[in-house]
Coordinates of C-alpha atoms and ligand atoms in Angstrom, one line a residue:
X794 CA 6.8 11.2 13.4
X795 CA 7.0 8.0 11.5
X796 CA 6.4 5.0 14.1
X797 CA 8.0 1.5 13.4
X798 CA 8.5 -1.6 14.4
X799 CA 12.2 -2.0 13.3
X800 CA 13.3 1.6 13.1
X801 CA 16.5 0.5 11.3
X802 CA 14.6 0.4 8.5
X803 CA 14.4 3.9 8.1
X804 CA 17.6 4.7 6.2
X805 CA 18.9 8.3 5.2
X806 CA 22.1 7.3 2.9
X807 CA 22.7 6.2 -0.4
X808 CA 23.8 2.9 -1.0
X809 CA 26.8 1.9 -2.5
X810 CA 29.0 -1.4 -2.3
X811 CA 27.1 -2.5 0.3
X812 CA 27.9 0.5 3.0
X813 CA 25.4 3.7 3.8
X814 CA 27.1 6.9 1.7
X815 CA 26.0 10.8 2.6
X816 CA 25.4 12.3 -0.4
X817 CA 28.3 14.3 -1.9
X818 CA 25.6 16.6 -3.3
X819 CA 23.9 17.8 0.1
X820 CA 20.2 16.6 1.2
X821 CA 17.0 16.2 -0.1
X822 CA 13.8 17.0 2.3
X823 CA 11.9 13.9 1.6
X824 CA 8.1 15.3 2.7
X825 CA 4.8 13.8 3.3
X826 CA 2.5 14.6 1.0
X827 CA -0.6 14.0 3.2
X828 CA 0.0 16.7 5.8
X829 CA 2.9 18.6 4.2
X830 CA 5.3 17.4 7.0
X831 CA 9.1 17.0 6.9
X832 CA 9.5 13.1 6.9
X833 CA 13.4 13.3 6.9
X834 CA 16.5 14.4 4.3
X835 CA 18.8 12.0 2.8
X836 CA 21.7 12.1 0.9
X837 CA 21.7 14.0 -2.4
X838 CA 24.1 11.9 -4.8
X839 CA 26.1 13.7 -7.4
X840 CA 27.2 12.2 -10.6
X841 CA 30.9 11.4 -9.1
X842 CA 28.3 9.1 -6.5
X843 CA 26.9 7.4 -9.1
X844 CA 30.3 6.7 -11.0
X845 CA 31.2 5.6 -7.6
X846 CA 28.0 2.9 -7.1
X847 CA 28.7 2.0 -11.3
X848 CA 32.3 1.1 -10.6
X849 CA 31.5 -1.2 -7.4
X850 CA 28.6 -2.8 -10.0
X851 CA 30.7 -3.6 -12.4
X852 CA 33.4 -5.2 -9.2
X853 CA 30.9 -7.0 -7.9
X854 CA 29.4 -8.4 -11.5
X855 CA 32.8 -10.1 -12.0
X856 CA 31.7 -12.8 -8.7
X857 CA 28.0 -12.8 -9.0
X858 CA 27.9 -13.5 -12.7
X859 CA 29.9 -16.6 -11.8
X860 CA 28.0 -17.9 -9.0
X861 CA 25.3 -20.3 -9.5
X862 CA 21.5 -19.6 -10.1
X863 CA 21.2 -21.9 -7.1
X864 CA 23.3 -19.9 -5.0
X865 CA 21.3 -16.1 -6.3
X866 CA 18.1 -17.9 -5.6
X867 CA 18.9 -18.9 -2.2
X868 CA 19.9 -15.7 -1.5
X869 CA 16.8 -13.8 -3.1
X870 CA 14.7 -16.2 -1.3
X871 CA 16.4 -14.6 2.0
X872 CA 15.7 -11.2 0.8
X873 CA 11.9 -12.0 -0.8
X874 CA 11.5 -13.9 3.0
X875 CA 12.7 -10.4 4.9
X876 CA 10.3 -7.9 2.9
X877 CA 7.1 -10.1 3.8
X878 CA 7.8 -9.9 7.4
X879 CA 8.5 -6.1 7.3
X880 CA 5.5 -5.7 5.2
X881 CA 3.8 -3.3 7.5
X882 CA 6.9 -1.1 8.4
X883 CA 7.8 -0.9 4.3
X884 CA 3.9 -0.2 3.6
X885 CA 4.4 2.5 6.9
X886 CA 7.2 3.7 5.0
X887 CA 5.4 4.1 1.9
X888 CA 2.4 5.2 2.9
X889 CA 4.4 8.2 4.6
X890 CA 6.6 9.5 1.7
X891 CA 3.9 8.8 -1.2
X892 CA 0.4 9.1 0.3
X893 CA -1.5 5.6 -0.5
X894 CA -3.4 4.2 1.8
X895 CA -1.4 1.6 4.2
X896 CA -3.2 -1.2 3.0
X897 CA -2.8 -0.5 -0.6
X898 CA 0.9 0.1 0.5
X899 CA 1.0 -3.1 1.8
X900 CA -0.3 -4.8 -1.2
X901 CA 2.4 -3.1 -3.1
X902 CA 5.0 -4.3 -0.8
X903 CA 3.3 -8.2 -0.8
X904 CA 3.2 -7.6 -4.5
X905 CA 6.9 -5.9 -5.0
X906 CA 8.1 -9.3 -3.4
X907 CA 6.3 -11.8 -5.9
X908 CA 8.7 -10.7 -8.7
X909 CA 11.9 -11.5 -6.1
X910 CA 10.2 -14.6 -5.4
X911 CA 9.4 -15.4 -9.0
X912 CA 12.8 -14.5 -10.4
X913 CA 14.9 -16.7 -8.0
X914 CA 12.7 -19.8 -9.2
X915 CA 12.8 -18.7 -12.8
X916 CA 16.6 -18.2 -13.2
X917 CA 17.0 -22.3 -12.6
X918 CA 15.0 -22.4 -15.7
X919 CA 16.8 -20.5 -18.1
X920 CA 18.4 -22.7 -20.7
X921 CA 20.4 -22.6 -24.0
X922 CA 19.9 -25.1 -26.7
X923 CA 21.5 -27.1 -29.4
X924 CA 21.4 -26.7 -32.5
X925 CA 21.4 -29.3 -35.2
X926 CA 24.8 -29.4 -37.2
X927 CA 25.2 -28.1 -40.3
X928 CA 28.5 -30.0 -40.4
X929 CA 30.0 -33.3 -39.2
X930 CA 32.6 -31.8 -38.0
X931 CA 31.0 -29.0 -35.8
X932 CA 28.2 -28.5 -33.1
X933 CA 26.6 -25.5 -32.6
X934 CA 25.0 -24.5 -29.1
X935 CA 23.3 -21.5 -27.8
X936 CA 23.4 -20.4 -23.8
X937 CA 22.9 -17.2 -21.7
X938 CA 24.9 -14.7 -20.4
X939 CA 24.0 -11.8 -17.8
X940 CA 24.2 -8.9 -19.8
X941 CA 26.4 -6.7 -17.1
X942 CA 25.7 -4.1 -15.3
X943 CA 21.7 -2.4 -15.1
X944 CA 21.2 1.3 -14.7
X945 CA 17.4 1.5 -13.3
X946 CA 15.7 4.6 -12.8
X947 CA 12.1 4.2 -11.2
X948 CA 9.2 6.9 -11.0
X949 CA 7.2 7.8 -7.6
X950 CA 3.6 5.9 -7.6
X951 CA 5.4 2.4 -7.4
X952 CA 8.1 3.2 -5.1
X953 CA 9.0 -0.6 -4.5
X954 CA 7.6 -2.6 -6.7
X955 CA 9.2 -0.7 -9.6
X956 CA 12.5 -1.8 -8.1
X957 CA 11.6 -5.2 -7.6
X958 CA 10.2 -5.6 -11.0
X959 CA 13.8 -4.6 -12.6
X960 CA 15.9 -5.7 -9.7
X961 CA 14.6 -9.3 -9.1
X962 CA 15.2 -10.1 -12.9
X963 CA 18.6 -8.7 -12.9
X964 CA 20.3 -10.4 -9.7
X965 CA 18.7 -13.6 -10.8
X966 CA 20.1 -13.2 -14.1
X967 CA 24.0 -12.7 -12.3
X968 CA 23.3 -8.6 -13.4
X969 CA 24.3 -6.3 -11.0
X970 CA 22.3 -2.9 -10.6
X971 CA 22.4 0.6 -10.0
X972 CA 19.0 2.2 -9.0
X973 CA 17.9 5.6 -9.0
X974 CA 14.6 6.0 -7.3
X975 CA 12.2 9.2 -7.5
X976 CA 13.4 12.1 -5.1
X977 CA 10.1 12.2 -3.7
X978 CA 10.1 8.5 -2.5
X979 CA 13.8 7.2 -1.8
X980 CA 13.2 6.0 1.2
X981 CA 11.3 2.9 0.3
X982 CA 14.2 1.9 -1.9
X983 CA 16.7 2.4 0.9
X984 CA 14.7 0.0 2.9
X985 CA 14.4 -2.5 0.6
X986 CA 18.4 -2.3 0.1
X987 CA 18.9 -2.6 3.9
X988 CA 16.9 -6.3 3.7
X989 CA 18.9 -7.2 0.9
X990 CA 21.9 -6.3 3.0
X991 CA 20.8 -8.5 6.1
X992 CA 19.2 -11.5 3.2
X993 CA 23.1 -11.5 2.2
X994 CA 23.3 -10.1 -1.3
X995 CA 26.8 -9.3 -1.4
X996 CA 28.1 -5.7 -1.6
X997 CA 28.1 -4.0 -4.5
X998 CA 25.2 -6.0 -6.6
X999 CA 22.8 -3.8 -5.4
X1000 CA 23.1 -0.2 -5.5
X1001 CA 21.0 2.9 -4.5
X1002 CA 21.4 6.7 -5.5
X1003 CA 18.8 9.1 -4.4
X1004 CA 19.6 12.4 -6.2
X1005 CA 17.8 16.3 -7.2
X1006 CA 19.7 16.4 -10.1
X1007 CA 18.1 13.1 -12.3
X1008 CA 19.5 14.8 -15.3
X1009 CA 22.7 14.5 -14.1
X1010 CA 22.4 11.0 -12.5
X1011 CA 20.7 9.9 -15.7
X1012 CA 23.4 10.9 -18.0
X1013 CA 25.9 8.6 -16.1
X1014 CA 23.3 5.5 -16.0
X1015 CA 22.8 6.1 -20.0
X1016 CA 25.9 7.1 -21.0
X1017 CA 28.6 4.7 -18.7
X1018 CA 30.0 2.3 -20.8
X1019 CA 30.5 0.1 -17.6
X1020 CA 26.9 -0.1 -18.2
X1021 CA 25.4 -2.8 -20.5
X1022 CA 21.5 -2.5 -20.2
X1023 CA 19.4 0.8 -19.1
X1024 CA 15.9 0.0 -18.1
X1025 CA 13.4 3.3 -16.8
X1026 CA 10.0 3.4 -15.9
X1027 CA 8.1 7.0 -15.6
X1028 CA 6.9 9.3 -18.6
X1029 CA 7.3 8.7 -22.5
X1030 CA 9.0 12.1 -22.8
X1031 CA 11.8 11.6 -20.3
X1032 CA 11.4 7.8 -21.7
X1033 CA 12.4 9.5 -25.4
X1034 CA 14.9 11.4 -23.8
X1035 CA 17.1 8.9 -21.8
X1036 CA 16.4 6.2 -25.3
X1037 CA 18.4 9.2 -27.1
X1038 CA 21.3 9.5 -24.3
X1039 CA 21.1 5.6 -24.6
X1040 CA 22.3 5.6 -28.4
X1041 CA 25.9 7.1 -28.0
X1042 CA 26.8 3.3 -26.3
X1043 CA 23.8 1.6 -28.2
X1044 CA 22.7 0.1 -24.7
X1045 CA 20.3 -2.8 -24.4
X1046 CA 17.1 -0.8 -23.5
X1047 CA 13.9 -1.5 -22.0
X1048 CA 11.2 1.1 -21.4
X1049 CA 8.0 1.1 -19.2
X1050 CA 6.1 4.4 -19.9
X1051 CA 3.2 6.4 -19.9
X1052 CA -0.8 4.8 -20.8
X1053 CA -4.0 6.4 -21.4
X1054 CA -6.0 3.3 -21.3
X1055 CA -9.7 3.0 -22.4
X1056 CA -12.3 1.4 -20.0
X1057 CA -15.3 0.4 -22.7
X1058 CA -18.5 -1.0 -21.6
X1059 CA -20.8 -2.6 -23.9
X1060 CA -24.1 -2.9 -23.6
X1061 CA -24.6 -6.3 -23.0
X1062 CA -22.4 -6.1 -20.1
X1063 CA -22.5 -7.1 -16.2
X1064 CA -23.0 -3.3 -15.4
X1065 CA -22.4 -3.8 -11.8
X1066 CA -19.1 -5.6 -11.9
X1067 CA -17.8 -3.0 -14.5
X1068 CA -18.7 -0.4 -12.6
X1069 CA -16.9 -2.0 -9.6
X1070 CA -14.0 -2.1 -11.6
X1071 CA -13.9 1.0 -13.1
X1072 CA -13.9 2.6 -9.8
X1073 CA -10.9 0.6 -8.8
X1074 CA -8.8 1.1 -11.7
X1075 CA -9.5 4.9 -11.4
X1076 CA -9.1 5.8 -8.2
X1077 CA -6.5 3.2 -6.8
X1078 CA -2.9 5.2 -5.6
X1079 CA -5.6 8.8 -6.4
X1080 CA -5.6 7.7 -9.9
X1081 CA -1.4 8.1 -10.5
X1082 CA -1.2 4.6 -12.3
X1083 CA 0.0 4.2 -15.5
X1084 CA -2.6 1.7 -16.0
X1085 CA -5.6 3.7 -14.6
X1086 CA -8.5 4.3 -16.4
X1087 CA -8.4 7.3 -18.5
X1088 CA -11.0 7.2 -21.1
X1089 CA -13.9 5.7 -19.8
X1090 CA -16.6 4.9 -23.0
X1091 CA -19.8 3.3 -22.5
X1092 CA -22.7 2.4 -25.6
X1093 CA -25.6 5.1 -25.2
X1094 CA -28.1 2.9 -24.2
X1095 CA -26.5 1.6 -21.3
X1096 CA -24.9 5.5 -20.6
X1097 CA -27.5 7.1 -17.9
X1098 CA -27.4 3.7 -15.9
X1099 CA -23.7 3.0 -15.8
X1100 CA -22.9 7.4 -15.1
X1101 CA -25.9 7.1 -12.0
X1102 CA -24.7 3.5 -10.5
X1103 CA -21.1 5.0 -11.4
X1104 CA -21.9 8.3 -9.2
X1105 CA -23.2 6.4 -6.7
X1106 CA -19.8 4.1 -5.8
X1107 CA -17.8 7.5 -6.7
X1108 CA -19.7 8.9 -3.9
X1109 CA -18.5 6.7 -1.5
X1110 CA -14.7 6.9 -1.7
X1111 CA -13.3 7.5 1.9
X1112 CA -10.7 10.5 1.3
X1113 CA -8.4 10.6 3.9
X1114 CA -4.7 10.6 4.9
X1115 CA -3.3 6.6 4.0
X1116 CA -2.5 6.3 7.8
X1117 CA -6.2 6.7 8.6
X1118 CA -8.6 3.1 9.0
X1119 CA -10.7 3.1 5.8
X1120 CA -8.5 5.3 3.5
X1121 CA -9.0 4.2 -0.3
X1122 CA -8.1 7.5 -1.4
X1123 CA -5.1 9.7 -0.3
X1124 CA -3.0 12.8 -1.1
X1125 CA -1.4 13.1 -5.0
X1126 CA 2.1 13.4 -4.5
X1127 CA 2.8 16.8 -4.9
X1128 CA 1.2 20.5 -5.3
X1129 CA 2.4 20.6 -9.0
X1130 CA -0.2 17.3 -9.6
X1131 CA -3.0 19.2 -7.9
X1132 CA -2.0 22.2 -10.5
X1133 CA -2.5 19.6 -13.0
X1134 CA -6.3 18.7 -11.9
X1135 CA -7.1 22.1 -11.6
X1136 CA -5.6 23.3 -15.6
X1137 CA -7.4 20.1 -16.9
X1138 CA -10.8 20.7 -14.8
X1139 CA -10.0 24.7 -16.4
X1140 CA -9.8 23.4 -20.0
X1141 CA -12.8 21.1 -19.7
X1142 CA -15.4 23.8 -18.4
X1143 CA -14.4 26.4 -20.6
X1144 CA -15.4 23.3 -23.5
X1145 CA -19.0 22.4 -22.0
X1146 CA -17.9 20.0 -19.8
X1147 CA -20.9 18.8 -16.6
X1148 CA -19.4 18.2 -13.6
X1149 CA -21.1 15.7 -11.3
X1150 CA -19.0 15.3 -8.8
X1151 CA -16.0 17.2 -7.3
X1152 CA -13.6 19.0 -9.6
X1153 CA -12.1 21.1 -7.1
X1154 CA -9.4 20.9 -4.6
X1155 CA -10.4 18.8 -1.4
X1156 CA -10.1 20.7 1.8
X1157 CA -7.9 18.2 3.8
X1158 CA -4.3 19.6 2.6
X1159 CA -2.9 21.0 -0.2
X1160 CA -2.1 18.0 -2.0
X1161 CA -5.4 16.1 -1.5
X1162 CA -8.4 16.4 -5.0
X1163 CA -11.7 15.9 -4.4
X1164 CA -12.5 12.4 -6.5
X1165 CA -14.5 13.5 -9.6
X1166 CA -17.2 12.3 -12.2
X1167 CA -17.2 14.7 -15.8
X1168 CA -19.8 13.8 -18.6
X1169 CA -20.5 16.0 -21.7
X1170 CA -17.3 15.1 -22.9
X1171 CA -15.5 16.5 -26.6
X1172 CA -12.5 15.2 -28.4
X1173 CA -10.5 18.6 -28.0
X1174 CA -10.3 18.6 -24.7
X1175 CA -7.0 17.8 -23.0
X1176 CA -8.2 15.1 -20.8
X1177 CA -9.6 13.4 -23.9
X1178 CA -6.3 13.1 -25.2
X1179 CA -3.6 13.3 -22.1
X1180 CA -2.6 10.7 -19.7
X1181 CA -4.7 12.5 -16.3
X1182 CA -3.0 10.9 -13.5
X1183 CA -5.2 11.9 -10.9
X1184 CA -9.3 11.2 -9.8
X1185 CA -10.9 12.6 -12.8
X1186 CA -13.3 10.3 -14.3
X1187 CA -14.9 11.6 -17.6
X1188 CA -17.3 9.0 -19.5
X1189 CA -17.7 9.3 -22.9
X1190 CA -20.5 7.3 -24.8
X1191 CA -20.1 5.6 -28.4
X1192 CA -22.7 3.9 -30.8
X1193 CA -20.9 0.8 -32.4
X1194 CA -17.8 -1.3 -31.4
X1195 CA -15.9 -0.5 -34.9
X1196 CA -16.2 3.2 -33.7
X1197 CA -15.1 2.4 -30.5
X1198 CA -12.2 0.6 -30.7
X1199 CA -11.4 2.9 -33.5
X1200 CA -11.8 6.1 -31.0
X1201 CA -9.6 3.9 -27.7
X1202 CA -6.6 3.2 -30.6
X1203 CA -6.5 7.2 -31.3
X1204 CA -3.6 7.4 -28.9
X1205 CA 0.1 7.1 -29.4
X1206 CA 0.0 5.2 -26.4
X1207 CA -0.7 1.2 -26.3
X1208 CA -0.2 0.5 -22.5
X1209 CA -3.2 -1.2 -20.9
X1210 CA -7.0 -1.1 -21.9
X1211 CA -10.3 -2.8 -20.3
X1212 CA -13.8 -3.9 -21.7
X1213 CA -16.6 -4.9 -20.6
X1214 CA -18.9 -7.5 -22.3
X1215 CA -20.8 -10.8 -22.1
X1216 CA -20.6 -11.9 -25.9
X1217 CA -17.5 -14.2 -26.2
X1218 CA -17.1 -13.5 -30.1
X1219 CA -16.8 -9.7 -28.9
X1220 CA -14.5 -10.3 -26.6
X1221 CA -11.9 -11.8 -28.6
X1222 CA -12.4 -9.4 -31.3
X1223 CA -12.0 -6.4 -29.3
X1224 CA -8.7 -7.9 -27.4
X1225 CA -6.8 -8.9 -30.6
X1226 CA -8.0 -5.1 -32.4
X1227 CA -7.2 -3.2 -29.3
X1228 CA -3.3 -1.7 -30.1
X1229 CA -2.0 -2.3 -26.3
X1230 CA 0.4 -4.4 -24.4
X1231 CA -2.2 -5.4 -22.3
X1232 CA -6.1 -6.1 -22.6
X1233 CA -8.3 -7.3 -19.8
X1234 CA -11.5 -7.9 -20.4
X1235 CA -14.4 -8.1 -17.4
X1236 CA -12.1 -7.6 -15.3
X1237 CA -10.1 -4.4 -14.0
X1238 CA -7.3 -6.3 -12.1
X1239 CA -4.4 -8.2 -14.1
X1240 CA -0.7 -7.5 -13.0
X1241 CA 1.5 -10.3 -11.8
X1242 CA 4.4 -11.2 -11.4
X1243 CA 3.5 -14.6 -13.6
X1244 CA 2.1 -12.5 -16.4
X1245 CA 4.3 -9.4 -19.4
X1246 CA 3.5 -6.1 -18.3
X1247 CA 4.6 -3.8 -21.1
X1248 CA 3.3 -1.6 -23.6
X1249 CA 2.6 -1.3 -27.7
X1250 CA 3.8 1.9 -29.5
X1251 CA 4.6 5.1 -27.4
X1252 CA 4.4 3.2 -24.1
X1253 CA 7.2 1.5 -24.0
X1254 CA 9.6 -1.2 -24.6
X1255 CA 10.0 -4.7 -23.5
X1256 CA 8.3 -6.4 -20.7
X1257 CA 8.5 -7.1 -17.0
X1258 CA 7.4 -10.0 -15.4
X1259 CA 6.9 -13.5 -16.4
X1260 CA 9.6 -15.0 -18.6
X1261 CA 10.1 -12.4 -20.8
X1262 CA 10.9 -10.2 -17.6
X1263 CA 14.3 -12.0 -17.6
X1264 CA 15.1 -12.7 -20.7
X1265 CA 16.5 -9.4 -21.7
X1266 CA 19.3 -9.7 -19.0
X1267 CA 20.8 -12.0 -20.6
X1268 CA 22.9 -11.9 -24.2
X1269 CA 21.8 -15.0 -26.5
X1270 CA 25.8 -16.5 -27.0
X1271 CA 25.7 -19.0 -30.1
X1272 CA 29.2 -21.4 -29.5
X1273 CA 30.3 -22.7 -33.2
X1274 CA 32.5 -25.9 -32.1
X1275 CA 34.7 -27.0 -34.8
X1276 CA 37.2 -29.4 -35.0
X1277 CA 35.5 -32.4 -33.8
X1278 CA 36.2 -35.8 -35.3
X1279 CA 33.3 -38.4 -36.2
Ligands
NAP864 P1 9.0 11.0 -14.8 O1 8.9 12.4 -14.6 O2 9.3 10.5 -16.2 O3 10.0 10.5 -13.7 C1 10.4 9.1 -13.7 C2 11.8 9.0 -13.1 O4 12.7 9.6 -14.1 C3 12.0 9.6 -11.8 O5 12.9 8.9 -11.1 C4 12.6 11.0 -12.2 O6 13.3 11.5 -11.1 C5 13.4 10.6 -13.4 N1 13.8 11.7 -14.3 C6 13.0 12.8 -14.6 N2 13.7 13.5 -15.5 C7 14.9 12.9 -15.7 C8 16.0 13.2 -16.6 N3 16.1 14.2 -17.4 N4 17.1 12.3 -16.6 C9 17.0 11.2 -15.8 N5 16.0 10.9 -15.0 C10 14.9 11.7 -14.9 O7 7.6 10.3 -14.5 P2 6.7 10.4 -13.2 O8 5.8 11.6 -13.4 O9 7.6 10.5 -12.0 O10 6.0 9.0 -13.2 C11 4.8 8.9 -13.8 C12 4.9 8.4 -15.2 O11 5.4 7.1 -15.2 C13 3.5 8.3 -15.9 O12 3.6 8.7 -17.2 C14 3.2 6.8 -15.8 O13 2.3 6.3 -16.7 C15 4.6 6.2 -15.9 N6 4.7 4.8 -15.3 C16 4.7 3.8 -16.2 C17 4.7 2.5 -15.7 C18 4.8 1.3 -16.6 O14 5.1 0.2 -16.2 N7 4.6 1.5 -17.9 C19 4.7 2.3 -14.3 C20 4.6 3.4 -13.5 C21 4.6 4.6 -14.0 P3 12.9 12.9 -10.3 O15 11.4 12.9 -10.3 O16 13.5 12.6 -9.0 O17 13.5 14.0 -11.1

C-alpha cells in the first residue's frame, strides 16, 4: 500500500479540460515492479479520449496564447512551487510504479521542476527583431508565435521529468499540450497534472491520456491537424515510426531517442574519479537511461587497473527495493527487460565473453538483475552494438585515440558520450571529433535544465532545455510593413 502525505495525489483518471475522465477504454493495472504488486488501475483512454483532450487543447490555446508571458510565468511559478513541496510524495509515487530508488526519485522530481522554473523566466526573454529596410517606404520585423497545440508522448525511466522537459517549454511559450505518458508509469503524470490544477493552469492547457493502445493514441497525436508540433521521447524505431505518421500534416517535430554512448578512459586519466563516474552513469535508474554508459573503452595499459578498481565499486552497489534506506539499485521495469539481460548475457557467452560479476537474475523478484562486469569483449556481439538498458557493464580496451574515437562513432546513434583524460589538447580534440549531441568530459554528470540535451544522427531531433528548449514552440513570423511615408 502506497503511504502518503497528501493522498489526493494519487490520481486514477485521465485528464482532460481540467476535470478527472475514466477511461472510455477500460483500466490499466498500473504494477510495481519491485515486488510484483498491484499499485492501482486507471483509466484506459481510447482514441475518441484523446480527440476529446485535442479539442479542449486547441479551446484553451485560443486564451492562453493571448495572455501574457507575465501572467504564464506567474502561474508556472505556482505550479514549479507545488511539485518542490510534494517532492517526497511524487518521488513515493515514482519510486512505486518505476522502481528507482526514492532518493534518486526525488532528484528526478527536484530536477523535473528546474525546467518549469526555467521556462517561466525564459519566456520573458523571447524576442523578435528588426530588420534593417530594404526600402524607405517599408519596415520589416520578425516576432514569435506559439506554434499551437503539442502532442507529447514520454517513455517510462523519466516518468516526470520527460513531461516537464516538453510541458514547461510549451505553456511558457502560450502552447497548449496533450501528453501521453508510458502505461507502466501514468501515475506520476497524473500527479503532476493535479498540482498544475491547484497552481491555476487553466483547464484544458494541460492534458493527460494514459492508454494500452499507444498505437492508437499515437496515430491521433501525429496525425490531428488540430495539432501543430509532435514531440516523443523513447526508442529510435517507434521515434522513425511516429516521424512517418508525422508527414501526412508535415508537423513541426522534435525527437529525443535512443543512445549508446561510449565511456573512454585514457591513460593519463584521474582513474579514480572515472571510475566513480562510470559506475554512476551505468548503474543510475538499473542502467535504463538513454544516456547510460554503454560502451565502456579504456587504453590497455591502464585496462587491468581501471576493470579491478572498477569491480571493486561494482561490488558495492546496494540492490534493493527503491523504498528501502540505501537503495542505489532497484528493479528494471518489467520481466520483458530482465528477458533482455538474459538474451544479451546468452549471445555474449556463447562469443567468449568473462563474466566477473553477476550476469544472472538477482534473487529478490522477478524484475530485479544482478549488477554485472563482462570483459573479453568482440565487435559481433549484440551488446557491442545495441543500446543495453540495464546493469551490464562490458569494458573494451583500445591502443590509440584515432582508433578510439573511430570505434565510439561506429554507431548510428550520436546521443551522449564521456572521456576521461588530463591532457587539455585531448580533450578538445576528442569533444569536437566525437559525432554526439552531447560530450562530457571528466565528468559523468551534465543534464540541466540551463544546458541542450539532444542528440546527433539516429538519436534524435532538436533539443530540450536551455534556449533552444523553447524555441521550437514558437513559429518565426516576419511582418513586411509597407506603406509608410518618410
Ligand atoms: P518506447 O518503446 O519507444 O516507448 C516510448 C513511448 O512511446 C511510450 O509512451 C510508449 O507507450 C509509446 N509507444 C510505443 N509504441 C508506440 C506506437 N506505436 N505509437 C505511439 N506510441 C508508442 O521506448 P521505451 O522503451 O519505453 O523507452 C526507452 C527508450 O527511450 C530508450 O531507447 C531510451 O534511450 C529512450 N529515451 C531517450 C531519451 C532522450 O532524451 N533522448 C530520454 C529517455 C529515454 P507504451 O509503452 O505505453 O506502449
Amino acid at each position: 500500500m502506497l503511504k502518503l502525505k497528501d493522498a489526493s495525489l494519487l490520481k486514477t483518471n485521465n485528464y482532460i479540460n481540467g476535470t478527472w475522465h475514466a477511461g472510455s477504454a477500460g483500466t490499466i493495472d498500473v504494477f510495481n515492479p519491485a515486488n510484483g504488486e498491484l499499485i492501482t488501475k486507471v483509466a484506459d483512454a481510447s482514441a475518441e479520449d484523446t480527440e476529446l483532450a485535442v479539442e479542449a487543447a486547441a479551446a484553451a490555446f485560443a486564451t492562453w496564447s493571448k495572455t501574457t508571458a507575465k501572467h504564464r510565468s506567474d502561474l508556472m511559478r505556482n505550479w514549479f512551487n507545488l511539485v518542490l513541496e510534494n517532492a517526497e510524495d511524487l518521488g513515493a509515487i515514482m519510486t512505486a510504479e518505476q522502481g528507482k530508488p526514492l532518493a534518486e526519485a526525488i532528484g528526478e522530481i527536484k530536477y523535473a521542476a528546474s525546467f518549469i522554473e526555467y521556462y517561466a523566466e525564459e519566456c520573458k526573454r523571447v524576442m523578435g527583431s528588426t530588420i534593417p529596410t530594404i526600402a524607405v517606404n517599408r519596415r520589416l520585423q520578425t516576432y514569435k508565435q506559439p506554434v499551437g497545440v503539442v502532442g507529447c508522448i514520454t517513455p517510462w525511466n523519466f516518468p516526470a521529468a520527460m513531461i516537464t522537459r516538453k510541458s514547461g517549454p510549451a505553456l511558457a511559450a502560450g502552447c497548449t499540450v496533450v501528453i501521453k505518458p508510458d502505461a507502466a508509469t501514468p501515475l506520476s503524470a497524473f500527479a503532476l497534472c493535479e498540482l498544475a490544477h491547484r497552481a491555476g493552469i487553466p483547464p484544458g492547457v494541460i492534458n493527460v491520456v494514459a492508454a494500452s493502445d499507444s498505437q492508437a493514441v499515437g496515430l491521433v497525436l501525429t496525425q490531428h491537424p488540430k495539432i501543430g508540433k509532435f514531440t516523443f521521447t523513447g526508442s529510435t524505431a517507434i521515434g522513425k515510426l511516429l516521424m512517418a505518421q508525422c508527414a501526412s500534416t508535415v508537423k513541426k517535430i522534435s525527437l529525443e531517442l535512443g543512445g549508446n554512448a561510449p565511456f573512454i578512459v585514457f591513460d593519463d586519466a584521474h582513474i579514480d574519479d572515472a571510475v566513480t563516474h562510470c559506475v554512476a552513469t551505468k548503474f543510475r535508474n538499473c542502467g535504463q537511461t538513454c544516456v547510460c554508459t554503454n560502451r565502456i573503452f579504456v587504453q590497455e595499459s591502464i585496462a587491468e587497473e581501471f576493470t579491478a578498481k572498477l569491480q571493486t565499486a561494482i561490488s558495492a552497489l546496494k540492490v534493493a527495493d527503491g523504498f528501502e534506506p540505501g537503495a542505489i539499485m532497484g528493479p528494471l521495469i518489467n520481466t520483458r527487460a530482465v528477458e533482455k539481460m538474459d538474451n544479451f548475457i546468452a549471445d555474449a557467452k556463447s562469443k567468449g565473453v568473462k563474466v566477473l560479476l553477476g550476469g544472472d537474475r538477482h534473487e529478490l523478484g522477478q524484475c530485479f538483475y544482478q549488477p554485472t562486469l563482462l570483459t573479453n569483449i568482440s565487435d559481433d556481439m549484440r551488446l557491442a552494438k545495441e543500446e543495453i538498458f540495464g546493469p551490464i557493464a562490458a569494458v573494451q580496451t583500445f591502443k590509440t585515440e584515432d582508433e578510439v574515437v573511430a570505434r565510439a562513432n561506429d554507431t548510428n546513434y550520436g546521443l551522449a558520450a564521456y572521456f576521461f583524460t588530463r591532457d587539455i589538447g585531448r580533450v578538445m580534440r576528442v569533444s569536437e571529433n566525437l559525432q554526439y549531441g552531447i560530450v562530457c568530459s571528466n565528468s559523468g554528470v551534465f543534464s540541466t535544465e540551463v544546458a541542450p540535451f539532444g542528440g546527433w544522427k539516429q538519436s534524435g531531433i532538436g533539443s530540450e532545455g536551455g534556449k533552444e528548449g523553447i524555441a521550437d514552440f514558437y513559429v518565426t513570423k516576419f511582418h513586411s510593413i509597407g506603406g509608410i511615408d518618410s
